[in-house]
């Protein structure tokens, strides 16, 4: 049986990985925007898409984080590890 | 798989597939794995020899892989869109359906999203998309939107699953660590419920524009070219309608299958099928409306290149597929579903399977004829899919079935806590809501009128 | 500098010399007969046939069709990795190491000029020795098309630079223009008044293919006088 602490750590790790993934995605999109500006290759389309896509990803990870923290806070007090 | 004597639970029917799976599960998984392994081998052959192993050629340079890409992603609209819209509109009959639908979305998006990779001539150079991608290209828009939809729908599937995972954890179902890990310390306290509700409210709203954008952007792959039959302004909405249409058909088939296999007659009642099949009928009419508009516009305009593609579909080599599509998507569902007597479970099953076939044909009819009829005087293109393409299609379907079976093996396909919530609170909530629609009671006269 | 081509259909006899010359010059792969029947023949310069009327008043016209090197190319707009792009001199180029083989540009080209390497290109034993060393051989899974013999342009530029002079009209000719026995294909700088293509492109017989699409092709056809 895995103990509570290990599971807690794994949960926090998985959430951090999700943030890492979305941040990576945002960095990637911004990189592509930078390239398009450098090459003068439809910069307006690139900027437009990044303005929409990046907030969407961060909304999702924020919701997940909100749920994670909210569920921990809402726990009955006596089950603290 | 040891089995402790199952603790009784009011919704035990939903827990049985997890706690007591049965032998046939393993047989079916084995068969699927064999198919998938062979498909893997076929794909490796394609990577090794090149796309020459397919039936594609000039001018029909896109075939099954792109057809299936659009098809699978189209089916994904069922889930999130239906469950989000039904939750938003507070339709109580959605309770046994939403999770099944959301799981379809998650799995089918993963499969569909990988299909463009199957289609690449140089999949080893996939990283070029990340290092030098051009955001001006509709293919890049697709990558962004499909990724957004996949993550959104996975989150939207997962968060309402948490209370159910906690039920499994508390019943000690193995593997315990999995349910502990995923349940995020859920205990059903009022505060936790509030958190979950708020999160689901946000997601329900956010997921809808993402879902609509996904299939619109897929349609842009075709609509943003100038090819006859593709360069149409109606493609965005047309594809979204078609996607929802095929998605509902997929949910219906799945519901009928699970009802039979897991004995869920108490949960998936005739009324659920009734409502969803009426929705399917409405989508069929909507699909017909869009299709009719599209072709009437081409025909009336009489532009020579458009007309070549038009006649190729109506009278030419693609006529059998085209008219089968119209029968499957419109005539059959109309006949079967508008009459109450034929709107039975077998009738709905036939109509849904017919729609799935018809919608797959529709994707084929969109992709191939425009390519087969180039503007310049080339001979009309011919496309005969090869063994490789058929196997990858079958493999994709097998991955879907396997993925769904694995999900159903570890998690309940019907949301237990939402059913319980429905039993306890829905009737009261709905009564209150309906009462609020009724006109307010007349104001009581206090008698002042009589006393001048 | 804007490289362009004028093809005089009155002079063209449909002999196909340009088609062959292009294949030899650019190491375009020869596919097996079965593949060719499927439609996988690789022709950077193709000879298209138009049938008009019915027997006995049947009229057969043929015209050579290279890549149009459009000024507003539909193919470069949609390439996801910039494997095809228009350079400053107006040539729509392909970057073979960059191409991921998605074939979107092939689907989007209204003139259907692009070819694809469905298999690894192979040559019969003797033919390998006749390959042009200036042109890279493409690997499996990438798209290719007419490049207005850009390798010859590079050589001509280097030659002119080493001699300290500007490029002359005769320095850089595409293989098809050079090989045409009737002199129907003329190649040059559309913006340079001393090149023959310049006045020819403004001839009253001048027309372009699919002009109404707005692609602004730089291959101009001179209609037959009849």
Coordinates of N, CA and C in Angstrom, one line a residue, chain B residues 245 280-282 284-285 288 326-339 342-343 351 354-355:
Chain B
X245 N -23.7 15.5 -35.4 CA -24.6 14.5 -36.0 C -24.0 13.1 -35.8
X280 N -31.1 13.3 -32.8 CA -30.4 12.7 -34.0 C -31.2 13.1 -35.2
X281 N -32.6 12.9 -35.1 CA -33.4 13.3 -36.2 C -33.3 14.8 -36.6
X282 N -33.3 15.6 -35.5 CA -33.1 17.0 -35.8 C -31.8 17.3 -36.5
X284 N -30.2 15.3 -38.3 CA -30.3 14.8 -39.7 C -31.0 15.8 -40.6
X285 N -32.0 16.4 -40.1 CA -32.7 17.4 -41.0 C -31.7 18.6 -41.2
X288 N -29.2 17.7 -43.7 CA -29.8 17.7 -45.0 C -29.9 19.2 -45.5
X326 N -26.6 9.9 -48.8 CA -27.9 10.6 -48.6 C -28.9 9.6 -48.0
X327 N -28.9 8.4 -48.4 CA -29.9 7.4 -47.8 C -29.5 7.2 -46.3
X328 N -28.2 7.0 -46.0 CA -27.8 6.7 -44.7 C -28.0 7.9 -43.7
X329 N -27.7 9.0 -44.3 CA -27.7 10.2 -43.4 C -29.1 10.8 -43.2
X330 N -29.9 10.7 -44.3 CA -31.2 11.4 -44.2 C -32.4 10.5 -44.3
X331 N -32.5 9.7 -45.4 CA -33.7 8.9 -45.6 C -33.9 7.9 -44.5
X332 N -32.9 7.1 -44.2 CA -33.1 6.0 -43.2 C -33.5 6.6 -41.8
X333 N -32.7 7.6 -41.3 CA -33.0 8.1 -40.0 C -34.4 8.8 -40.0
X334 N -34.7 9.5 -41.1 CA -36.0 10.1 -41.2 C -37.1 9.1 -41.1
X335 N -37.0 8.0 -41.8 CA -38.1 7.0 -41.8 C -38.2 6.4 -40.4
X336 N -37.0 6.0 -39.9 CA -37.0 5.2 -38.7 C -37.3 6.0 -37.5
X337 N -36.9 7.3 -37.5 CA -37.0 8.0 -36.2 C -38.2 9.0 -36.1
X338 N -38.8 9.3 -37.2 CA -39.9 10.2 -37.1 C -41.2 9.5 -36.6
X339 N -41.2 8.1 -36.8 CA -42.3 7.4 -36.4 C -42.1 6.7 -35.0
X342 N -41.3 3.0 -34.8 CA -40.0 2.5 -35.2 C -38.9 3.1 -34.4
X343 N -39.3 4.0 -33.5 CA -38.2 4.6 -32.6 C -37.9 3.7 -31.4
X351 N -30.6 3.1 -37.2 CA -30.5 4.5 -37.7 C -29.1 5.0 -37.3
X354 N -26.4 3.5 -39.4 CA -26.5 4.1 -40.7 C -25.9 5.5 -40.8
X355 N -26.1 6.3 -39.7 CA -25.6 7.6 -39.7 C -24.1 7.6 -39.7

